[in-house]
PDB file of C-alpha atoms in Angstrom:
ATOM      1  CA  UNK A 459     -10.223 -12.378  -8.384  1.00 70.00           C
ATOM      2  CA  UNK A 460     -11.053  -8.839  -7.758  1.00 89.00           C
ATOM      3  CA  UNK A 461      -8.277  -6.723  -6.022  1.00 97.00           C
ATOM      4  CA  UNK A 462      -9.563  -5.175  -3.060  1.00 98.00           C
ATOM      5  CA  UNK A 463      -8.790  -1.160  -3.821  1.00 98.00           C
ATOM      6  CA  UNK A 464      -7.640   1.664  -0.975  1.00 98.00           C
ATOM      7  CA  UNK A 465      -7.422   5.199  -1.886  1.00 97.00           C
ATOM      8  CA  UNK A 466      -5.947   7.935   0.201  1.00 97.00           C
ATOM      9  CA  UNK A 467      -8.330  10.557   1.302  1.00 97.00           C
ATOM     10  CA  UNK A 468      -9.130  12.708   4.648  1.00 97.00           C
ATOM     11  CA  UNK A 469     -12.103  14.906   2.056  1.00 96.00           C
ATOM     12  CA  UNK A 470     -15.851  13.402   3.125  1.00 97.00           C
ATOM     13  CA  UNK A 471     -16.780  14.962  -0.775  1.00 97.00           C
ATOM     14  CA  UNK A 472     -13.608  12.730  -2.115  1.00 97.00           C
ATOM     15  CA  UNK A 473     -14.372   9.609  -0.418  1.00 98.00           C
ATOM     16  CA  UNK A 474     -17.724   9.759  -1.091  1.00 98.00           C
ATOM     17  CA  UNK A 475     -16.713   9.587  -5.189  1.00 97.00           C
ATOM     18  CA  UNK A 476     -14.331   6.976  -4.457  1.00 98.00           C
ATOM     19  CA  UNK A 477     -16.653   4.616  -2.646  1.00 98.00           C
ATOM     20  CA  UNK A 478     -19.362   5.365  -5.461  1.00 97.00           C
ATOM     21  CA  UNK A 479     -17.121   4.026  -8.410  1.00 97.00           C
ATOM     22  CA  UNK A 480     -16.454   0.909  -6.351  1.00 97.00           C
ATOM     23  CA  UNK A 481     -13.316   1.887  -4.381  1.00 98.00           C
ATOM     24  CA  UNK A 482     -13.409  -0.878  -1.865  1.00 98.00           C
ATOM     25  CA  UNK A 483     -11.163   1.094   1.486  1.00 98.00           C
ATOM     26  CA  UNK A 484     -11.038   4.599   2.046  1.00 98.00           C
ATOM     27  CA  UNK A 485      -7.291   4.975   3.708  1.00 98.00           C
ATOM     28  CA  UNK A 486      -6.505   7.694   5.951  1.00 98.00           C
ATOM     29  CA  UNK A 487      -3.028   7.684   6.833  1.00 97.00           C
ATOM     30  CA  UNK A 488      -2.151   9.572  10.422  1.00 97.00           C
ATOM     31  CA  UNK A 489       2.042   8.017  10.042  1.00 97.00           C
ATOM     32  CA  UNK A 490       4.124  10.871  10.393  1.00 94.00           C
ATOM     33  CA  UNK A 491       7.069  10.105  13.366  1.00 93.00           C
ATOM     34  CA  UNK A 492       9.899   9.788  11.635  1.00 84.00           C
ATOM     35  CA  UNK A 493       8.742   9.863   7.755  1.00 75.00           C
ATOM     36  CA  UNK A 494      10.253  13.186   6.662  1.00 69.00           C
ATOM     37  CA  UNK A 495      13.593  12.075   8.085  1.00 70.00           C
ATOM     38  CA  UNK A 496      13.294   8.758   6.146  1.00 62.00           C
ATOM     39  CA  UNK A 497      11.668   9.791   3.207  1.00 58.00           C
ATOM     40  CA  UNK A 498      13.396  13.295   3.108  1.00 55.00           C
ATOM     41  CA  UNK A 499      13.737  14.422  -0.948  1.00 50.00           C
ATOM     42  CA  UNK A 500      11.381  11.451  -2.020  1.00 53.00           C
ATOM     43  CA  UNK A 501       8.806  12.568  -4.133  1.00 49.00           C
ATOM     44  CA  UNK A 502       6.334  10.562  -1.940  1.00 52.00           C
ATOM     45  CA  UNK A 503       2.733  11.388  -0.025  1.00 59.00           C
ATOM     46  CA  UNK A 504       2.767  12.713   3.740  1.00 57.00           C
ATOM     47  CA  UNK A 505      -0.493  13.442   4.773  1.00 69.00           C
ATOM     48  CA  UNK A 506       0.036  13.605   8.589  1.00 85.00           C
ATOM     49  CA  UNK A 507      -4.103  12.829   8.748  1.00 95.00           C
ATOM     50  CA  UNK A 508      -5.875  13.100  12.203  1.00 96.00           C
ATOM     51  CA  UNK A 509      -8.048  11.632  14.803  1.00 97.00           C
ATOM     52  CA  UNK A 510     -11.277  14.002  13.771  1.00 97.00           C
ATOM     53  CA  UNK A 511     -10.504  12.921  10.012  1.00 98.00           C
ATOM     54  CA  UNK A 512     -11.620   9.612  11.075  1.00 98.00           C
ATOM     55  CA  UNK A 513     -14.934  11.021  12.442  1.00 98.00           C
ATOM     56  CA  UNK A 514     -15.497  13.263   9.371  1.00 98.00           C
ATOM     57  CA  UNK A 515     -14.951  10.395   7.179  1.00 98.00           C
ATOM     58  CA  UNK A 516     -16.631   7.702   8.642  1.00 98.00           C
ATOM     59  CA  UNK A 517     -19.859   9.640   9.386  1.00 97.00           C
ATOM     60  CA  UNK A 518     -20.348   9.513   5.122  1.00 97.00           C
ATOM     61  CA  UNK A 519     -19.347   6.341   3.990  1.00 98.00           C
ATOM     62  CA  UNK A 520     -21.946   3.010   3.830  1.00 97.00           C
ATOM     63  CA  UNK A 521     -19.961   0.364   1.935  1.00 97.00           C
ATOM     64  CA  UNK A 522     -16.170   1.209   1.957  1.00 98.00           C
ATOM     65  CA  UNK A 523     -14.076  -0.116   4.798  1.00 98.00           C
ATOM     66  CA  UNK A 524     -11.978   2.747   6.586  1.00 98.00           C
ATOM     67  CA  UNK A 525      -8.379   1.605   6.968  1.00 98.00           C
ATOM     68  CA  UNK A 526      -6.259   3.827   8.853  1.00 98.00           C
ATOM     69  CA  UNK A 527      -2.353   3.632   8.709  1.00 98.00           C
ATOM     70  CA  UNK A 528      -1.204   4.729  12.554  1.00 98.00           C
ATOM     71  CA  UNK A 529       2.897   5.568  13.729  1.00 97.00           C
ATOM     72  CA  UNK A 530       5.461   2.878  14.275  1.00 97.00           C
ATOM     73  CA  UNK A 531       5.788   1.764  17.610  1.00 97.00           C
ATOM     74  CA  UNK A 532       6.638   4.791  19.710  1.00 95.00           C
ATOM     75  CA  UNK A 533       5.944   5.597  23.873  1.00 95.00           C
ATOM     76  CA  UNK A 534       4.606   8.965  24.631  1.00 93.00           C
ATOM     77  CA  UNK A 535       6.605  12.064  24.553  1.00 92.00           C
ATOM     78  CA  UNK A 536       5.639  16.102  25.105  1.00 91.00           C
ATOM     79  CA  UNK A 537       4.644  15.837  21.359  1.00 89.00           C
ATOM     80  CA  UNK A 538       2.504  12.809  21.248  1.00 90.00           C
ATOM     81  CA  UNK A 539       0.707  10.009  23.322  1.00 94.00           C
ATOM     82  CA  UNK A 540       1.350   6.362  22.794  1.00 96.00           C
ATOM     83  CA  UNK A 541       0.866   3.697  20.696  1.00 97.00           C
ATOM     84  CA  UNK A 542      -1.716   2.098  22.876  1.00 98.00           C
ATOM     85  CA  UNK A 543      -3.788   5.425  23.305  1.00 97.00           C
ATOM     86  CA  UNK A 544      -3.292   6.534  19.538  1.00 98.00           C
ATOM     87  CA  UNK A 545      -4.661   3.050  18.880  1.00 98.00           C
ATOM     88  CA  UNK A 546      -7.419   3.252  20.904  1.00 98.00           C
ATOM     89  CA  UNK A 547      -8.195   6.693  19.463  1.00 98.00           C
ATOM     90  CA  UNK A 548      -8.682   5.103  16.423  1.00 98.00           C
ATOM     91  CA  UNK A 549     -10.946   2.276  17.052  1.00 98.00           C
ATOM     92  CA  UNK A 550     -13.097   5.032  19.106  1.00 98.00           C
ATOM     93  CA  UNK A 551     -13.246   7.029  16.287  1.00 98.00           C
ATOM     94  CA  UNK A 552     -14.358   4.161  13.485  1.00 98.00           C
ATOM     95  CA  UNK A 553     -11.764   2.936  11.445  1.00 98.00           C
ATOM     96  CA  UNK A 554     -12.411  -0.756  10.485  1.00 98.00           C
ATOM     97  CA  UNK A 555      -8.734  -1.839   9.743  1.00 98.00           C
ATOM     98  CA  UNK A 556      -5.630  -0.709  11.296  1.00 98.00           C
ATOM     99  CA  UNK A 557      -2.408  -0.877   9.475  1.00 98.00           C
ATOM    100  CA  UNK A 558       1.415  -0.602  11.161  1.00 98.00           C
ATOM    101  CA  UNK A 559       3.983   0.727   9.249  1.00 98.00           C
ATOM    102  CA  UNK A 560       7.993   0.511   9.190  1.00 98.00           C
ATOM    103  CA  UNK A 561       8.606  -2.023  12.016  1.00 98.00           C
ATOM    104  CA  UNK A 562      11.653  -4.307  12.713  1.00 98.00           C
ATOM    105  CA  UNK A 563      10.963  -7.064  15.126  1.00 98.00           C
ATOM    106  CA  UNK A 564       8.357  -9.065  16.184  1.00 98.00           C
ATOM    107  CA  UNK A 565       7.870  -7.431  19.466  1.00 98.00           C
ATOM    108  CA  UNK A 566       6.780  -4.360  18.151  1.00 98.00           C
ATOM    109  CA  UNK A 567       4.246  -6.338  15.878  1.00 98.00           C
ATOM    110  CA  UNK A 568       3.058  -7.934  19.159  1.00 98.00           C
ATOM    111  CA  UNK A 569       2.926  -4.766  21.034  1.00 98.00           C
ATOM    112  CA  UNK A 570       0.765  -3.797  18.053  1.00 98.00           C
ATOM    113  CA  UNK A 571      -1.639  -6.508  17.741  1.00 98.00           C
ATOM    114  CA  UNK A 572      -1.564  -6.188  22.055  1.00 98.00           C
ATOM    115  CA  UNK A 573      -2.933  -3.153  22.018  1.00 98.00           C
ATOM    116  CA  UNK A 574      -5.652  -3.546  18.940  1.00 98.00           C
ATOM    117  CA  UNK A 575      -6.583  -6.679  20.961  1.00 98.00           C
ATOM    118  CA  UNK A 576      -8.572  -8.234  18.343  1.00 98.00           C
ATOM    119  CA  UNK A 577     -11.226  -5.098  17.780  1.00 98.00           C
ATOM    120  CA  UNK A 578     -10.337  -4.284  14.364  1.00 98.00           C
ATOM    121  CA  UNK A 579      -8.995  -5.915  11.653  1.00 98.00           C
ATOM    122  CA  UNK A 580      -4.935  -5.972  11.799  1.00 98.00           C
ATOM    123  CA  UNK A 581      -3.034  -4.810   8.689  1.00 98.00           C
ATOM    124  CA  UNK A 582       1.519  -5.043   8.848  1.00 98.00           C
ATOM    125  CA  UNK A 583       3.074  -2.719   6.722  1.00 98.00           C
ATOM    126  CA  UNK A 584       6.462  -5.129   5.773  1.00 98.00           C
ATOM    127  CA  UNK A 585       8.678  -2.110   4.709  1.00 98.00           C
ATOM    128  CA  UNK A 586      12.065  -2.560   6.152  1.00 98.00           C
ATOM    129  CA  UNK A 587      14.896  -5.388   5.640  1.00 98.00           C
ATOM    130  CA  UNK A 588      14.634  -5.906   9.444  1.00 98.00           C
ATOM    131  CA  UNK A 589      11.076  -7.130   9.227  1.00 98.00           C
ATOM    132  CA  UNK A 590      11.456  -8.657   5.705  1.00 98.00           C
ATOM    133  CA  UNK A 591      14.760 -10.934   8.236  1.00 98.00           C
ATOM    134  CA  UNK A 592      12.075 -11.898  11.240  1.00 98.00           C
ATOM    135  CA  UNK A 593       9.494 -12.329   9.021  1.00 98.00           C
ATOM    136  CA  UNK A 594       9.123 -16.097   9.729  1.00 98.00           C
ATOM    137  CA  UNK A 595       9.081 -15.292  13.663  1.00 98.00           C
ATOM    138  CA  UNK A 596       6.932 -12.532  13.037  1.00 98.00           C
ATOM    139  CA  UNK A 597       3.932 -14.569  11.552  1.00 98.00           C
ATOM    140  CA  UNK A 598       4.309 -16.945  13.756  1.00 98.00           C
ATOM    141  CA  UNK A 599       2.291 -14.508  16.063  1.00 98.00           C
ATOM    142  CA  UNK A 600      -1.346 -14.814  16.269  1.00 97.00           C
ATOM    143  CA  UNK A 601      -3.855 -12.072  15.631  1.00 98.00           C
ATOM    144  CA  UNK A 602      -2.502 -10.462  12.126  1.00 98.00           C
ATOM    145  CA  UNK A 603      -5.468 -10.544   9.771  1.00 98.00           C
ATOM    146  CA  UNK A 604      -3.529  -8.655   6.549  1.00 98.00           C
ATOM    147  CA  UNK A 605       0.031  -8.019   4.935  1.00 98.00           C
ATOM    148  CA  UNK A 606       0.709  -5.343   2.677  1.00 98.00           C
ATOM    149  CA  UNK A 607       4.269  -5.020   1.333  1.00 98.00           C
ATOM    150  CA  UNK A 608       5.563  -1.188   1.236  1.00 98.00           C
ATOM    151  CA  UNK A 609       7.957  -0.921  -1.843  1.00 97.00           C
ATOM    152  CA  UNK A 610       9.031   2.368  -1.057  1.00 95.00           C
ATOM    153  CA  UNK A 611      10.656   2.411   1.826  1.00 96.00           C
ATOM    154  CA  UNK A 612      11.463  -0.940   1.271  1.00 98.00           C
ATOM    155  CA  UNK A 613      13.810  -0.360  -1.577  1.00 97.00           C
ATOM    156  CA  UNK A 614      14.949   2.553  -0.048  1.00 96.00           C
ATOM    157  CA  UNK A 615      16.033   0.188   2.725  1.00 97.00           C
ATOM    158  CA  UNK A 616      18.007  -2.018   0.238  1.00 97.00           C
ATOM    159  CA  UNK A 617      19.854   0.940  -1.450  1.00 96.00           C
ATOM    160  CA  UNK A 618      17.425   0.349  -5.295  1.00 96.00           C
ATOM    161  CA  UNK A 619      17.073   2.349  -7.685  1.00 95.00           C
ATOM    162  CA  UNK A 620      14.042   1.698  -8.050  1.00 96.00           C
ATOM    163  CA  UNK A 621      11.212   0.379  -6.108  1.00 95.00           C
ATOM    164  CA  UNK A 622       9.593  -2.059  -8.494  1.00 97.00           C
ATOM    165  CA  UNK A 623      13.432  -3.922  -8.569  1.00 97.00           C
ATOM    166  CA  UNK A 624      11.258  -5.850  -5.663  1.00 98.00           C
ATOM    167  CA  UNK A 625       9.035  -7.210  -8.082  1.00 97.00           C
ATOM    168  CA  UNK A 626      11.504  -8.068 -10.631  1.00 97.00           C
ATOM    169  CA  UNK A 627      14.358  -9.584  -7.933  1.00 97.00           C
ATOM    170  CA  UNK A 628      11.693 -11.961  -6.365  1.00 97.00           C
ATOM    171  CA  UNK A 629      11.840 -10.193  -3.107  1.00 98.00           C
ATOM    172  CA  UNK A 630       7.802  -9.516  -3.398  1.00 98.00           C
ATOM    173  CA  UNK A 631       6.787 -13.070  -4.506  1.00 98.00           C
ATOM    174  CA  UNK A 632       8.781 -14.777  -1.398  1.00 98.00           C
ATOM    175  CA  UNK A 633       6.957 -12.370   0.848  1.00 98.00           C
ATOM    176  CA  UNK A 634       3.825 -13.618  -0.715  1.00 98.00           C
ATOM    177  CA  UNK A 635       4.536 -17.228  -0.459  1.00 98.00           C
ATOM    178  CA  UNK A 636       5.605 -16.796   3.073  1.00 98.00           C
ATOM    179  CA  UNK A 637       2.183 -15.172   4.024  1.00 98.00           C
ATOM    180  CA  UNK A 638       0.388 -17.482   1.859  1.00 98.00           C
ATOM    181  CA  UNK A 639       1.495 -20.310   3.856  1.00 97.00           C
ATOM    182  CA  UNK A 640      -0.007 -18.382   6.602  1.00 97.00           C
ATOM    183  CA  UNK A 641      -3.378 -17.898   5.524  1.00 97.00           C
ATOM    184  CA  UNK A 642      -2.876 -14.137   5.830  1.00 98.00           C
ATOM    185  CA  UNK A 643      -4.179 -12.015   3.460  1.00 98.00           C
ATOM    186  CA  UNK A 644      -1.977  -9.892   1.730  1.00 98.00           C
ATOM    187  CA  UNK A 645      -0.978  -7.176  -0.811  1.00 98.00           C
ATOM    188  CA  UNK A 646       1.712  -4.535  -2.358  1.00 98.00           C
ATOM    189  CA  UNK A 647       2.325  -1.586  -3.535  1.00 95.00           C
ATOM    190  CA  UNK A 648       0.261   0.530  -5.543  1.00 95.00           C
ATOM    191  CA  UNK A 649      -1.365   1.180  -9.272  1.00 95.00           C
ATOM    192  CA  UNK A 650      -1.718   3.993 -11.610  1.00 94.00           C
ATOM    193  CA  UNK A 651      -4.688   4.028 -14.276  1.00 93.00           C
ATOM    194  CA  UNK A 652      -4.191   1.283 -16.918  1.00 94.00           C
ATOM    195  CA  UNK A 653      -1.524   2.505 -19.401  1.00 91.00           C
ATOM    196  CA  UNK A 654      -0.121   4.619 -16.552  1.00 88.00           C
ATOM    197  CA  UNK A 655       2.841   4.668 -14.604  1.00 84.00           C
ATOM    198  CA  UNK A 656       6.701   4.106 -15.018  1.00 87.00           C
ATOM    199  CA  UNK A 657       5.985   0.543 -15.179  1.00 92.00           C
ATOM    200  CA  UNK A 658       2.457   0.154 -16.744  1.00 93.00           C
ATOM    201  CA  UNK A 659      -0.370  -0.687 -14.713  1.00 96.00           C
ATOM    202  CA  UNK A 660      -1.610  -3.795 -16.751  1.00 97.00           C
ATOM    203  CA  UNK A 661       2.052  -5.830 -15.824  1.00 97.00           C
ATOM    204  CA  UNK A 662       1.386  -4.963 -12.089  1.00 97.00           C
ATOM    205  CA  UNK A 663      -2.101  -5.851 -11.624  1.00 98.00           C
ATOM    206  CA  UNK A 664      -0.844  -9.528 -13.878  1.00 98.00           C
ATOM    207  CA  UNK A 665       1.462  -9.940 -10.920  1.00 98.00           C
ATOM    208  CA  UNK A 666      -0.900  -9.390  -8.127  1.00 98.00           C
ATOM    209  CA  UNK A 667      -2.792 -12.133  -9.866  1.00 98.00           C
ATOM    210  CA  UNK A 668       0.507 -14.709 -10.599  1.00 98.00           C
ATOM    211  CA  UNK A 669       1.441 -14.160  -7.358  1.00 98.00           C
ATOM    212  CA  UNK A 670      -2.405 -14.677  -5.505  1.00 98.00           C
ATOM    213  CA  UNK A 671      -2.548 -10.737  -3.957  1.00 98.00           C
ATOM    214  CA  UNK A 672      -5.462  -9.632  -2.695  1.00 97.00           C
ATOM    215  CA  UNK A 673      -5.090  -5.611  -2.410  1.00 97.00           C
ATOM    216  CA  UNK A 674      -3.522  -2.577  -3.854  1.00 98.00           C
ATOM    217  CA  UNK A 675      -3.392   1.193  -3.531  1.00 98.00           C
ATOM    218  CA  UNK A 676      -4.756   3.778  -6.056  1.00 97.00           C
ATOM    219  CA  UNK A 677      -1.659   5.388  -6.361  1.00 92.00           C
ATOM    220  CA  UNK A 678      -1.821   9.313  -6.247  1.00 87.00           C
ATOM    221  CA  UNK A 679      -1.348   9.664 -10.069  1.00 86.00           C
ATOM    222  CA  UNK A 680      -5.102   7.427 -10.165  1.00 92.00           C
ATOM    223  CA  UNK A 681      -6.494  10.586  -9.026  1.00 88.00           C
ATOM    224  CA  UNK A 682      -4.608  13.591  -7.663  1.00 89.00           C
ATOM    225  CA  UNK A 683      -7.046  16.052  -6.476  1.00 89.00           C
ATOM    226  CA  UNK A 684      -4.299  18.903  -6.369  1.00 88.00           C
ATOM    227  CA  UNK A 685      -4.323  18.259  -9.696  1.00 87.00           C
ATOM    228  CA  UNK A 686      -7.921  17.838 -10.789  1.00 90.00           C
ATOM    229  CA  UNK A 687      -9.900  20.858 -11.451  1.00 89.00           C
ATOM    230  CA  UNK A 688     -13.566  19.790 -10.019  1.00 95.00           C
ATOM    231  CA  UNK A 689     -15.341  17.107  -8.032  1.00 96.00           C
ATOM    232  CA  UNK A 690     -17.337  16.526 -11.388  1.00 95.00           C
ATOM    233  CA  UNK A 691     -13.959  15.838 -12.889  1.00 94.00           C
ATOM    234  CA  UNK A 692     -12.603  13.216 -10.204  1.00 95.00           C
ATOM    235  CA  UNK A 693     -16.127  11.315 -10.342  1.00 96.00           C
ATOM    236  CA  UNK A 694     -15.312  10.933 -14.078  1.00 96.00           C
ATOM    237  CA  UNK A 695     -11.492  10.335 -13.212  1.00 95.00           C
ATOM    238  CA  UNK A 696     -12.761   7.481 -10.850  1.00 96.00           C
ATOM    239  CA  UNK A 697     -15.647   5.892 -12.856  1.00 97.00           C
ATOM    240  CA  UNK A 698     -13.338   5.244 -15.707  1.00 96.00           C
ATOM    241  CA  UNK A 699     -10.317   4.436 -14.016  1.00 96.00           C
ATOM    242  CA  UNK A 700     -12.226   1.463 -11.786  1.00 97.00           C
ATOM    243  CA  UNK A 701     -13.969   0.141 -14.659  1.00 97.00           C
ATOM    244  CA  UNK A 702     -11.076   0.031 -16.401  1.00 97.00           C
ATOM    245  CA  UNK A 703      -9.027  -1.679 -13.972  1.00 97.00           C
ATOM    246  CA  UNK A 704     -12.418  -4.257 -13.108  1.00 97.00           C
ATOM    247  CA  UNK A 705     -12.146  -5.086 -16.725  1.00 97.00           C
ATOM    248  CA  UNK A 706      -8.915  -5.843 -16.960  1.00 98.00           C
ATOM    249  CA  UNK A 707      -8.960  -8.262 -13.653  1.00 98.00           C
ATOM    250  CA  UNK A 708     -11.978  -9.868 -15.794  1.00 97.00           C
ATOM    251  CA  UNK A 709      -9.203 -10.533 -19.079  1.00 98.00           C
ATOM    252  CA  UNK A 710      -6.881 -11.701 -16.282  1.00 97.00           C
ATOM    253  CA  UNK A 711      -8.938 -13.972 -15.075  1.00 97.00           C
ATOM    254  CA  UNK A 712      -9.178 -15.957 -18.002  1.00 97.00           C
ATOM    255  CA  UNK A 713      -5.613 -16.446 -18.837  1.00 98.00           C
ATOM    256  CA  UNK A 714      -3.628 -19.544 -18.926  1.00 98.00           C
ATOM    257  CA  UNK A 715      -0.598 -19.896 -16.588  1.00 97.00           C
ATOM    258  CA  UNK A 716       1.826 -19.207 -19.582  1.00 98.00           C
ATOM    259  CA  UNK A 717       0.081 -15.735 -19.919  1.00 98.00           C
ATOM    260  CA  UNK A 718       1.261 -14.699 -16.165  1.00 98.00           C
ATOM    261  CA  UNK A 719       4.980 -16.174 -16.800  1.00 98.00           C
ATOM    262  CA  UNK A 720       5.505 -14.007 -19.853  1.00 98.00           C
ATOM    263  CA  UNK A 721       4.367 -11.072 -17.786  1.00 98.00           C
ATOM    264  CA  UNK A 722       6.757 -11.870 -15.442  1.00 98.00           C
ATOM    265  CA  UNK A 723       9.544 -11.961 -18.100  1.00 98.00           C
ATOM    266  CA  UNK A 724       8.304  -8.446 -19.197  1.00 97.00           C
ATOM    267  CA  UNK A 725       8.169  -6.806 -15.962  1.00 97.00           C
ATOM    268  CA  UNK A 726      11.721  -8.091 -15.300  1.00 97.00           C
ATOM    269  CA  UNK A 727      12.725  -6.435 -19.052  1.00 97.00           C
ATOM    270  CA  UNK A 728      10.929  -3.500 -17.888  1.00 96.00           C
ATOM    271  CA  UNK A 729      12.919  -2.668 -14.997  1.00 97.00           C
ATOM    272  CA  UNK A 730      16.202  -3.304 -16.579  1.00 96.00           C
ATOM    273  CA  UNK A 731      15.150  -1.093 -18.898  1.00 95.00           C
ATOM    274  CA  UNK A 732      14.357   1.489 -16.546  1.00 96.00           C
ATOM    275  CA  UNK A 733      17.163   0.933 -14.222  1.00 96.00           C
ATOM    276  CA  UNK A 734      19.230   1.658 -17.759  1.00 94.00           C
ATOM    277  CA  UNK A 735      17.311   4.606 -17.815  1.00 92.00           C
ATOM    278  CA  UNK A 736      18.235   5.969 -14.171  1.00 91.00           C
ATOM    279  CA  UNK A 737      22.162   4.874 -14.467  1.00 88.00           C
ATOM    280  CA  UNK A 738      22.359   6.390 -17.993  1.00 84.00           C
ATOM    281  CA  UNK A 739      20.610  10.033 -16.464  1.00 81.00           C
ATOM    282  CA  UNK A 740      22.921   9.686 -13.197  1.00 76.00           C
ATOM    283  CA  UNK A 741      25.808   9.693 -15.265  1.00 75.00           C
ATOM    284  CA  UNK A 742      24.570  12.848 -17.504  1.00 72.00           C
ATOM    285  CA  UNK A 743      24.425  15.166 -14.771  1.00 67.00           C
ATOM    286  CA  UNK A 744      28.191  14.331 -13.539  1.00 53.00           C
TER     287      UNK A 744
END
C-alpha cells in the first residue's frame, strides 16, 4: 500500500517539484470563513488560496491530481458568494477533487455533494464532534467518494492537548472502521519527514497502514518554503523526503500483524509521554 500524498501549494515552480518527486495531489486550500476565529493563537497554516490559483496551478501539472479544500457551508453575503457558486468556480477552474471542511450535520454534507453534483471527486473533512455524532447518518448519503479526518480542529473540538490523543484514544481507528464499512476511501492527518515530528513519522505512517488509510498530508515541516533557501534546495528536500517515506511503506508492507500492534502500543506511550510533557510545562509557567 502506497499512501496517496497532498502537499499544500498555490506556487506553479513549487508544485511542479512536488509532482516530480512523486507527490501524488497538489492541495490548494481557499477555507478561510471562520478559521482565524477558530484557530486564533494556533500555530497552524491559513493560506486563504484563490480561484486564479487554481488556473495558475493546473495549467503546469500532468500527473498530480489538484484537490482543492473550499469554505464550510455558508450563503452569500457583501463579502462572498455562495457555496454553490464558489463550488462551481472551482470545477470551472480545474480542480479534480473537492474537499469540505468543519461541518456538523448531514444536511450541509448533502448541500455539498448537491451542488458538486457528481463532477468531481467528493472529499469530507470530519473535523468537529458534531460530524464525528452524525457520522453514521452522514454516510448514509450517496455521492461521497473520500474521508479525511482533520486532527486539528478536531481535538481542539474535544478540549486535547494534543491532537495525536485521537490516534492514541481510538477516536481515529472508529472513524476508519466506520468508513471502511462504507467503501469510502479515507485518510488523516498529516506527516513530517521520517524521524520528524513531535510524534515521529515512522509510528504514523505504521498506523495509516494498521488501520487500512489511504492518504496523508505533507505536513508544512516536509517542506516549508518560507524556510528553504532555493527551489534547488526544495527539489532535494522533496526527492529525499518521498523516497524516504516510499521506502518505508515498502518495510511496512512486509510486516506481520504483531509488528502494527506494538506500534500501536508505542504511539499510545508516545503521547502519554508527551501529554506529560505539556502538563509538566503548563504548570512551570504558573
Amino acid at each position: 500500500m502506497a499512501l496517496r500524498l497532498m502537499y499544500i501549494t498555490n506556487q506553479p515552480e513549487v508544485a511542479l517539484i512536488a509532482e516530480s518527486a512523486g507527490v501524488d495531489r497538489i492541495f490548494l486550500d481557499m477555507e478561510y470563513i471562520g478559521k482565524t476565529l477558530r484557530q486564533g493563537g494556533m500555530d497552524t497554516v491559513q493560506c486563504h488560496h484563490t480561484l486564479e490559483d487554481i488556473t495558475t496551478v493546473r495549467q503546469v501539472l500532468t500527473r498530480a491530481q489538484l484537490l482543492v479544500r473550499c469554505n464550510p457551508i455558508h450563503d452569500a453575503t457583501a463579502d462572498y458568494s455562495s457555496t454553490e457558486d464558489e463550488i462551481n468556480g472551482i470545477i470551472q477552474n480545474g480542480a479534480d477533487i473537492i474537499m469540505l471542511p468543519y461541518f456538523k450535520t448531514a444536511s450541509e454534507v448533502e448541500r455539498f455533494l448537491k451542488a458538486v453534483d457528481g463532477r468531481v471527486t467528493t472529499m469530507l473533512l470530519v473535523e468537529t464532534p458534531e460530524a464525528v455524532e452524525h457520522i453514521d447518518e452522514i454516510l448514509a448519503l450517496p455521492g461521497i467518494d473520500e474521508a479525511h479526518i482533520g486532527l486539528n480542529d478536531l481535538s481542539l473540538g474535544y478540549h486535547k492537548k494534543f491532537m495525536f490523543e485521537l490516534l492514541a484514544d481510538g477516536t481515529v481507528g472508529a472513524l476508519c472502521e466506520k468508513f471502511r464499512r462504507h467503501g469510502i476511501s479515507y485518510g488523516f492527518g498529516g506527516i513530517a519527514s521520517l524521524g520528524r515530528g513531535v510524534l515521529h513519522s515512522e509510528y504514523i505512517i505504521a498506523e495509516h497502514f494498521r488501520l487500512g488509510s489511504t492518504c496523508a498530508i505533507l505536513s508544512r515541516s516536509f517542506c516549508d518554503m518560507n524556510h528553504v533557501e532555493s527551489l534547488d534546495a526544495a527539489r532535494i528536500l522533496f526527492k529525499n523526503g518521498l523516497q524516504s517515506i516510499r521506502e518505508y511503506e515498502l518495510f511496512c508492507a512486509a510486516q506481520p500483524p504483531a509488528f502494527f500492534e506494538k506500534n500501536r502500543e508505542t504511539v499510545r506511550d508516545c503521547v502519554d509521554h508527551i501529554l506529560q510533557e505539556i502538563t509538566e510545562q503548563r504548570i512551570a509557567t504558573v
